[in-house]
PDB file of C-alpha atoms in Angstrom:
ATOM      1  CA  UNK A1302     -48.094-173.894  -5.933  1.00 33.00           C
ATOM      2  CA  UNK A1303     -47.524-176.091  -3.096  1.00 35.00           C
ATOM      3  CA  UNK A1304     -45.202-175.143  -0.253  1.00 35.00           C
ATOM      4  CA  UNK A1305     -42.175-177.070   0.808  1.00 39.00           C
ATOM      5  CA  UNK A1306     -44.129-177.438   4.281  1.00 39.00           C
ATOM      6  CA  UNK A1307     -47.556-178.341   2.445  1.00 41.00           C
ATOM      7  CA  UNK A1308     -45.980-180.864   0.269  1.00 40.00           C
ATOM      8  CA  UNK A1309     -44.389-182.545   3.435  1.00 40.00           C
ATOM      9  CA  UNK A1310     -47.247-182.240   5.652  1.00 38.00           C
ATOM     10  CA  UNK A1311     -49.903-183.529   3.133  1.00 39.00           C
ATOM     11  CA  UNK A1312     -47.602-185.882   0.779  1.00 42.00           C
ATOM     12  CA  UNK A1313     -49.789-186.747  -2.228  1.00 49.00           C
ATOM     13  CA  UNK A1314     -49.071-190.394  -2.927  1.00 51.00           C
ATOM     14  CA  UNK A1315     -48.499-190.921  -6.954  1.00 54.00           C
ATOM     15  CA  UNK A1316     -47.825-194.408  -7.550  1.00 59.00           C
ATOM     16  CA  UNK A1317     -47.422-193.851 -11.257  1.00 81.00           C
ATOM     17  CA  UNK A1318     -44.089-192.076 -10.463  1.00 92.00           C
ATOM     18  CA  UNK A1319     -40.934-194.129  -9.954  1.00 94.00           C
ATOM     19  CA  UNK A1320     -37.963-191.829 -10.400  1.00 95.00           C
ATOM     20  CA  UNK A1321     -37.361-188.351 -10.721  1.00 97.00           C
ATOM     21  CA  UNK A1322     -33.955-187.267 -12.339  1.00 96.00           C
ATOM     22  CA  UNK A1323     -33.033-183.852 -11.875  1.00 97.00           C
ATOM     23  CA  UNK A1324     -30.508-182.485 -14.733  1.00 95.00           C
ATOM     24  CA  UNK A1325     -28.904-179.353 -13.847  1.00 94.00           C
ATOM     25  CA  UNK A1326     -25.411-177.121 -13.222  1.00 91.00           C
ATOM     26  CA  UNK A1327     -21.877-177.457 -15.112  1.00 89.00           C
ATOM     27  CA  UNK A1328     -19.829-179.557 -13.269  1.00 88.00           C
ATOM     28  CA  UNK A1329     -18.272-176.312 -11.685  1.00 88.00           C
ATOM     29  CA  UNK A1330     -21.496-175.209 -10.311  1.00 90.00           C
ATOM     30  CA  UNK A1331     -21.355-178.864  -8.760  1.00 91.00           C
ATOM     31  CA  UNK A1332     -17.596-178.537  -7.616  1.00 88.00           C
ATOM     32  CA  UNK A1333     -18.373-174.919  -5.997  1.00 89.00           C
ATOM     33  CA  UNK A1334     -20.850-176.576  -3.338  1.00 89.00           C
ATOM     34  CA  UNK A1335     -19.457-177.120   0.047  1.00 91.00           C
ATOM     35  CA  UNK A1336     -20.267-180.782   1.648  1.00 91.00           C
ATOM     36  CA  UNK A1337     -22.269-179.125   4.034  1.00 94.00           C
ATOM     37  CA  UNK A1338     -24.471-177.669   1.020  1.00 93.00           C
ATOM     38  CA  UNK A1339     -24.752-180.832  -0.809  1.00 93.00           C
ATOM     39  CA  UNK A1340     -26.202-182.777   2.125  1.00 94.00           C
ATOM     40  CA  UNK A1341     -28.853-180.116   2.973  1.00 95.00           C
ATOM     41  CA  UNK A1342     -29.793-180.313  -0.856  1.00 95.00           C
ATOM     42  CA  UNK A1343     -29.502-183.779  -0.488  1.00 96.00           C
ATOM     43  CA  UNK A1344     -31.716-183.751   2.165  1.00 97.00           C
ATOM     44  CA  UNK A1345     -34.269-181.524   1.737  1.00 97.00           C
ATOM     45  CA  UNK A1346     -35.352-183.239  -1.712  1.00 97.00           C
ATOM     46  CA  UNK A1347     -35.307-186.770  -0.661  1.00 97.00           C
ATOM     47  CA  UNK A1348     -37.483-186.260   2.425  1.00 97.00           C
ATOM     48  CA  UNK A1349     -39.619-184.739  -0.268  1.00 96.00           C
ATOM     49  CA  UNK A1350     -39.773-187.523  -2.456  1.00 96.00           C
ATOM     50  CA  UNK A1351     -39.779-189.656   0.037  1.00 95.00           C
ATOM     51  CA  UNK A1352     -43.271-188.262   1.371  1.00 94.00           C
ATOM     52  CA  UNK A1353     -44.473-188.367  -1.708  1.00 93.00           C
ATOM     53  CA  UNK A1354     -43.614-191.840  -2.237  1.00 93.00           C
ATOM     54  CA  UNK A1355     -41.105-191.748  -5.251  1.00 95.00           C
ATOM     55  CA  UNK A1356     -38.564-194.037  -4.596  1.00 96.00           C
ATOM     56  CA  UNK A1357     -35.324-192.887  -6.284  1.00 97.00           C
ATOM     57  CA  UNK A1358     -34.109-189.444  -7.123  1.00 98.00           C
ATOM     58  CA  UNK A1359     -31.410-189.046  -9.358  1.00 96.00           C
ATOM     59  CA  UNK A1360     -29.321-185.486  -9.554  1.00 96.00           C
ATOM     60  CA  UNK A1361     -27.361-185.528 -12.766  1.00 94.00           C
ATOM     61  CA  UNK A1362     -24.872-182.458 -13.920  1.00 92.00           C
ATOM     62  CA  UNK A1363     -26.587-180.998 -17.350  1.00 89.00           C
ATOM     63  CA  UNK A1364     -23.476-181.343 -19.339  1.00 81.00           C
ATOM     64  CA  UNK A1365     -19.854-182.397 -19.369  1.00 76.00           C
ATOM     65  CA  UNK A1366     -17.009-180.221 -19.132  1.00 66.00           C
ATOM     66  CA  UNK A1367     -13.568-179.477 -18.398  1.00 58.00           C
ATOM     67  CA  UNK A1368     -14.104-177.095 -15.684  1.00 57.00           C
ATOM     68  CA  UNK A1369     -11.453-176.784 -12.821  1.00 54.00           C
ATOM     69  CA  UNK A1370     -12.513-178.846  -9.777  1.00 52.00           C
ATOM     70  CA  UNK A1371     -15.289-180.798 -11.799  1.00 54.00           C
ATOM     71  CA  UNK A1372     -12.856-184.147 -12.573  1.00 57.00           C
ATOM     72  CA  UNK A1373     -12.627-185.230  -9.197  1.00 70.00           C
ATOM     73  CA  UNK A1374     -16.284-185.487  -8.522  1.00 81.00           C
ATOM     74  CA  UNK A1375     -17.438-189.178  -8.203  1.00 86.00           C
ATOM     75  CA  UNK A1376     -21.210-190.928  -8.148  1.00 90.00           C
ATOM     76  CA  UNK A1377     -22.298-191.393  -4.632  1.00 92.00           C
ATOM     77  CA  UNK A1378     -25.707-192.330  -2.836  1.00 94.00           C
ATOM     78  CA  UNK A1379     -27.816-191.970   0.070  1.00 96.00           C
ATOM     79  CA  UNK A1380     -31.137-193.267   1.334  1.00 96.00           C
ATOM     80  CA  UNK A1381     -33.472-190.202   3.344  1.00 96.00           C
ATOM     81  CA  UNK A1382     -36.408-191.551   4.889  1.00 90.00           C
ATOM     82  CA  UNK A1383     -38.149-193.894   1.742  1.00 93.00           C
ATOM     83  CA  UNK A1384     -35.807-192.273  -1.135  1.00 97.00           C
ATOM     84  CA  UNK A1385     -32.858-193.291  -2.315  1.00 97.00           C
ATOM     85  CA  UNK A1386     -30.878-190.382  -3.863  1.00 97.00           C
ATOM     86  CA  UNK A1387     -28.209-190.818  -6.460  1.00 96.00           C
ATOM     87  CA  UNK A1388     -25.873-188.261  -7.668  1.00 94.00           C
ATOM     88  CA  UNK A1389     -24.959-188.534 -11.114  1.00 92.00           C
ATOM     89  CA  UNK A1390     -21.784-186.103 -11.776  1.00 91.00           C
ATOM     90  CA  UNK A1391     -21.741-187.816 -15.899  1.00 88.00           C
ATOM     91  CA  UNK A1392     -23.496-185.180 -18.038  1.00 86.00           C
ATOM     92  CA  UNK A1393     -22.253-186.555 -21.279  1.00 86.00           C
ATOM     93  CA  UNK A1394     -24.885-189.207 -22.129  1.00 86.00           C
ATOM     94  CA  UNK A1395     -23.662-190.791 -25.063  1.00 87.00           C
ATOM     95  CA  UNK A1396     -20.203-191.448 -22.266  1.00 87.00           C
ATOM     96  CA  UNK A1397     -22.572-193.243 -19.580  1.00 87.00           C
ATOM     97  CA  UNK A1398     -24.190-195.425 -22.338  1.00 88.00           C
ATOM     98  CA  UNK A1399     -21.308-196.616 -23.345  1.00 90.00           C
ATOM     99  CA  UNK A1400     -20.094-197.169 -20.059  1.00 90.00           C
ATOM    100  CA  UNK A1401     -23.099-198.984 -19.399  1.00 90.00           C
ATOM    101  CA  UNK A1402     -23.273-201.453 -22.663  1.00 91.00           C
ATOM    102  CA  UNK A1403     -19.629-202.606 -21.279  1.00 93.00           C
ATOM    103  CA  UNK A1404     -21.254-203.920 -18.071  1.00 92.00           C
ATOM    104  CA  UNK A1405     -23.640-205.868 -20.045  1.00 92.00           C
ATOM    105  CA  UNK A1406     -22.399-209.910 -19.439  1.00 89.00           C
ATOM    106  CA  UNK A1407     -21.032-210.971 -22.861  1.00 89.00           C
ATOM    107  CA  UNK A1408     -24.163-213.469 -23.027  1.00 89.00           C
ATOM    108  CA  UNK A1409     -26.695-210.774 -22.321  1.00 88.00           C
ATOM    109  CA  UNK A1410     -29.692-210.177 -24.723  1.00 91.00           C
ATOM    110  CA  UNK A1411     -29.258-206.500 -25.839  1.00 90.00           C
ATOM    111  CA  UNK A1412     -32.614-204.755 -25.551  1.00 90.00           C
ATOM    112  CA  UNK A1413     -34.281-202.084 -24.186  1.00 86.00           C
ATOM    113  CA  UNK A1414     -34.858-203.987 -20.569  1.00 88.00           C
ATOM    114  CA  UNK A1415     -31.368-205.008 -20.187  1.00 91.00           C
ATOM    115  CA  UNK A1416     -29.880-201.384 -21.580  1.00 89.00           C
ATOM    116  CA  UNK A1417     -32.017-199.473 -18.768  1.00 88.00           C
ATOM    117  CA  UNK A1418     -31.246-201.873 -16.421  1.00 90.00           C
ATOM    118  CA  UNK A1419     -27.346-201.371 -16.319  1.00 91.00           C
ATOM    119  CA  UNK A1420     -27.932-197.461 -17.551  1.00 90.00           C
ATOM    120  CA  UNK A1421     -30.043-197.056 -14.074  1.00 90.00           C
ATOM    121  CA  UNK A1422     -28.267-198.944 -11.853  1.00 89.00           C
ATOM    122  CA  UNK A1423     -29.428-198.934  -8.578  1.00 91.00           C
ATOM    123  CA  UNK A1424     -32.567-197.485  -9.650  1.00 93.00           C
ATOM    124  CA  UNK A1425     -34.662-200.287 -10.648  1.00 88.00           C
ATOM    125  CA  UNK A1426     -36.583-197.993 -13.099  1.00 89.00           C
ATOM    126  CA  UNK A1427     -36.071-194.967 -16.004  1.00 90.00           C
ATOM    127  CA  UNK A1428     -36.499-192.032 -14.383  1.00 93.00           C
ATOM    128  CA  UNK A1429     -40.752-191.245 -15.488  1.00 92.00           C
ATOM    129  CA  UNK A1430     -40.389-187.190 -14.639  1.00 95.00           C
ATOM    130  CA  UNK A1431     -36.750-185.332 -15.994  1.00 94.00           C
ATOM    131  CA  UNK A1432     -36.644-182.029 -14.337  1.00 96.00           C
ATOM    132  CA  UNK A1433     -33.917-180.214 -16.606  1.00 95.00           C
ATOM    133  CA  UNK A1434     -32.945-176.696 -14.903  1.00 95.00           C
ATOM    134  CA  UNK A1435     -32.593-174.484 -17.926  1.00 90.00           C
ATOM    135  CA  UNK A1436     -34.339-173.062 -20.815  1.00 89.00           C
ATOM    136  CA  UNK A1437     -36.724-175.175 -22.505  1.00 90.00           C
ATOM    137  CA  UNK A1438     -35.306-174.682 -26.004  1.00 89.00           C
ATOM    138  CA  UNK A1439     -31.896-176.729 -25.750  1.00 86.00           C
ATOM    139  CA  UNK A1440     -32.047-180.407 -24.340  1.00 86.00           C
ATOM    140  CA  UNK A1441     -28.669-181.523 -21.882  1.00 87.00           C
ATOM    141  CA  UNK A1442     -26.429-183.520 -23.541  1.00 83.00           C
ATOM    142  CA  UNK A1443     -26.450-185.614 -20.476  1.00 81.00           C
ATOM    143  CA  UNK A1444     -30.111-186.999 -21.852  1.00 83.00           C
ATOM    144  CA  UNK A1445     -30.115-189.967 -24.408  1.00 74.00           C
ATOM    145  CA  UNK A1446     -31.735-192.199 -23.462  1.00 78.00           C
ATOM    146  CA  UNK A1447     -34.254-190.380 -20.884  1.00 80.00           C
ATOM    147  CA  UNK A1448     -36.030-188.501 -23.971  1.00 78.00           C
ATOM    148  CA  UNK A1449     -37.843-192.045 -25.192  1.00 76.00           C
ATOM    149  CA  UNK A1450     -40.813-191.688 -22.245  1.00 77.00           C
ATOM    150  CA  UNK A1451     -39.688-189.399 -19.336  1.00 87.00           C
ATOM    151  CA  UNK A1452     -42.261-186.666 -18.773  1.00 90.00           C
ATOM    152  CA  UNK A1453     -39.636-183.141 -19.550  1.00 92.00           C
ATOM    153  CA  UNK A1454     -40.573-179.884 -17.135  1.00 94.00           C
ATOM    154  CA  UNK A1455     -38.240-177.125 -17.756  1.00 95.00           C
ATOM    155  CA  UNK A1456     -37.522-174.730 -14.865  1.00 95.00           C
ATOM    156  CA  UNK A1457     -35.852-171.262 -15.629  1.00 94.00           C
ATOM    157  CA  UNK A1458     -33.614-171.902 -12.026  1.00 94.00           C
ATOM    158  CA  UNK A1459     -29.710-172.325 -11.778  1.00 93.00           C
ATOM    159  CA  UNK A1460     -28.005-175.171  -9.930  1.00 93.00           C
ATOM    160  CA  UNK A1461     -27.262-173.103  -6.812  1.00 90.00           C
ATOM    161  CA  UNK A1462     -31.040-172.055  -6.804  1.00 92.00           C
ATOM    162  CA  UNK A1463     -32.943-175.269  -6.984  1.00 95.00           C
ATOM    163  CA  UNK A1464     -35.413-175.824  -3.490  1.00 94.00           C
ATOM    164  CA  UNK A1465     -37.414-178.167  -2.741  1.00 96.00           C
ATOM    165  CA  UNK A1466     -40.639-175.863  -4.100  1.00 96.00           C
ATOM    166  CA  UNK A1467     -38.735-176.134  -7.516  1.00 96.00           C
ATOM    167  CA  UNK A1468     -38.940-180.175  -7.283  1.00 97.00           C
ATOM    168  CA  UNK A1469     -42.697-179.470  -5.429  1.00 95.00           C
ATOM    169  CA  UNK A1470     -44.103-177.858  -8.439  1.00 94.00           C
ATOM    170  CA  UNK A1471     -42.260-180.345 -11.337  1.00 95.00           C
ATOM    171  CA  UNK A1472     -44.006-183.372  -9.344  1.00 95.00           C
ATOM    172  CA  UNK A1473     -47.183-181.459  -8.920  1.00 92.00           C
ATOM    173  CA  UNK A1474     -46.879-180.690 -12.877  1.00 90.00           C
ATOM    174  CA  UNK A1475     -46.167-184.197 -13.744  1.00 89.00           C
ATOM    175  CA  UNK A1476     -48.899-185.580 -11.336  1.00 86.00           C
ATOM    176  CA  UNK A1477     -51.609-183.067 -13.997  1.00 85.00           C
ATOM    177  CA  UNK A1478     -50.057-184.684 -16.822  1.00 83.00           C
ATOM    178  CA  UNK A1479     -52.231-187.399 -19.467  1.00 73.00           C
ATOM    179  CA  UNK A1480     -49.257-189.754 -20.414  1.00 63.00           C
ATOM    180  CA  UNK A1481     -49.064-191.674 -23.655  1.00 60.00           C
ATOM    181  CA  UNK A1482     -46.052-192.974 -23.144  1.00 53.00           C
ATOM    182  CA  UNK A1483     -45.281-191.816 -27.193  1.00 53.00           C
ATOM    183  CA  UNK A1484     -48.465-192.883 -28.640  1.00 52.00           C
ATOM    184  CA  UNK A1485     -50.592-190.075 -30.097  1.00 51.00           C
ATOM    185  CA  UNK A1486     -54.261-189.224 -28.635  1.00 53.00           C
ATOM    186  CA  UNK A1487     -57.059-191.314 -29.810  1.00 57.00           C
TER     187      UNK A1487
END
């Protein structure tokens, strides 16, 4: 497994991969971090995606809840080096697609361009790799419509665990992968 340092030092360009969205942690876990510890997270996996040439990083909470401190927690941004990194606090999916079809313009074609372009927003792309932090036998509610051709690695690491060699090895997983995009093999 590549190294935090290794992936930095020796960034493996992977033009095939857009957008990495990383689904993990009740909205507690998310209320619990200090700013100090969000902006070294923050940090630390943007310059890696950024030197590995993915473009947008999303963090999104793995589900939604009424958890004491977790209301208050609003959708911000910041660009680190080449990545832009969006936090997400929504984990209920079906609630953000929703949102989403009301910002479609009345006179807007419904379809599966204009739906991920609103549902993404700023990302100009659906996220290719999902990184959900859990086990790998029950799927965030925070995913709908991610599941149609996002590449899924599970990790067995909590919210307040996840390092940059956690995000290292999903890449470096996804980057091994043969996608068919939902076809079958020939």
């Amino acid at each position: 497994m590549a190294t935090a340092t290794d992936a930095a030092s020796t960034p493996v360009s992977n033009s095939s991969l857009r957008h990495v969205l990383v689904v993990g942690g009740t909205l507690h876990d998310w209320s619990v971090l200090s700013q100090e510890a969000w902006d070294r997270r923050v940090e630390s996996l943007g310059r890696l995606c950024g030197a590995l040439g993915v473009p947008w990083l999303t963090l999104r909470a793995y589900e939604p809840g009424s958890e004491p401190g977790g209301d208050d927690l609003l959708p911000w941004r910041r660009t680190i080096e080449d990545c832009e990194v969006i936090v997400d606090p929504c984990g209920d999916g079906r609630q953000r697609f929703a949102d989403a079809m009301s910002r479609l313009d009345p006179g807007d074609e419904v379809n599966e361009a204009t739906v991920a372009a609103v549902l993404y927003d700023p990302a100009d792309c659906e996220p290719d790799l999902v990184v959900v932090l859990g086990p790998p036998t029950q799927l965030p509610p925070s995913l709908v419509w991610e599941l149609a051709y996002a590449e899924l690695v599970f990790l067995p690491v909590e919210w307040g665990e996840l390092d940059v060699d956690d995000l290292s090895h999903s890449i470096n997983d996804f980057s091994n992968r043969r996608r068919r995009f939902g076809g079958l093999d020939e």
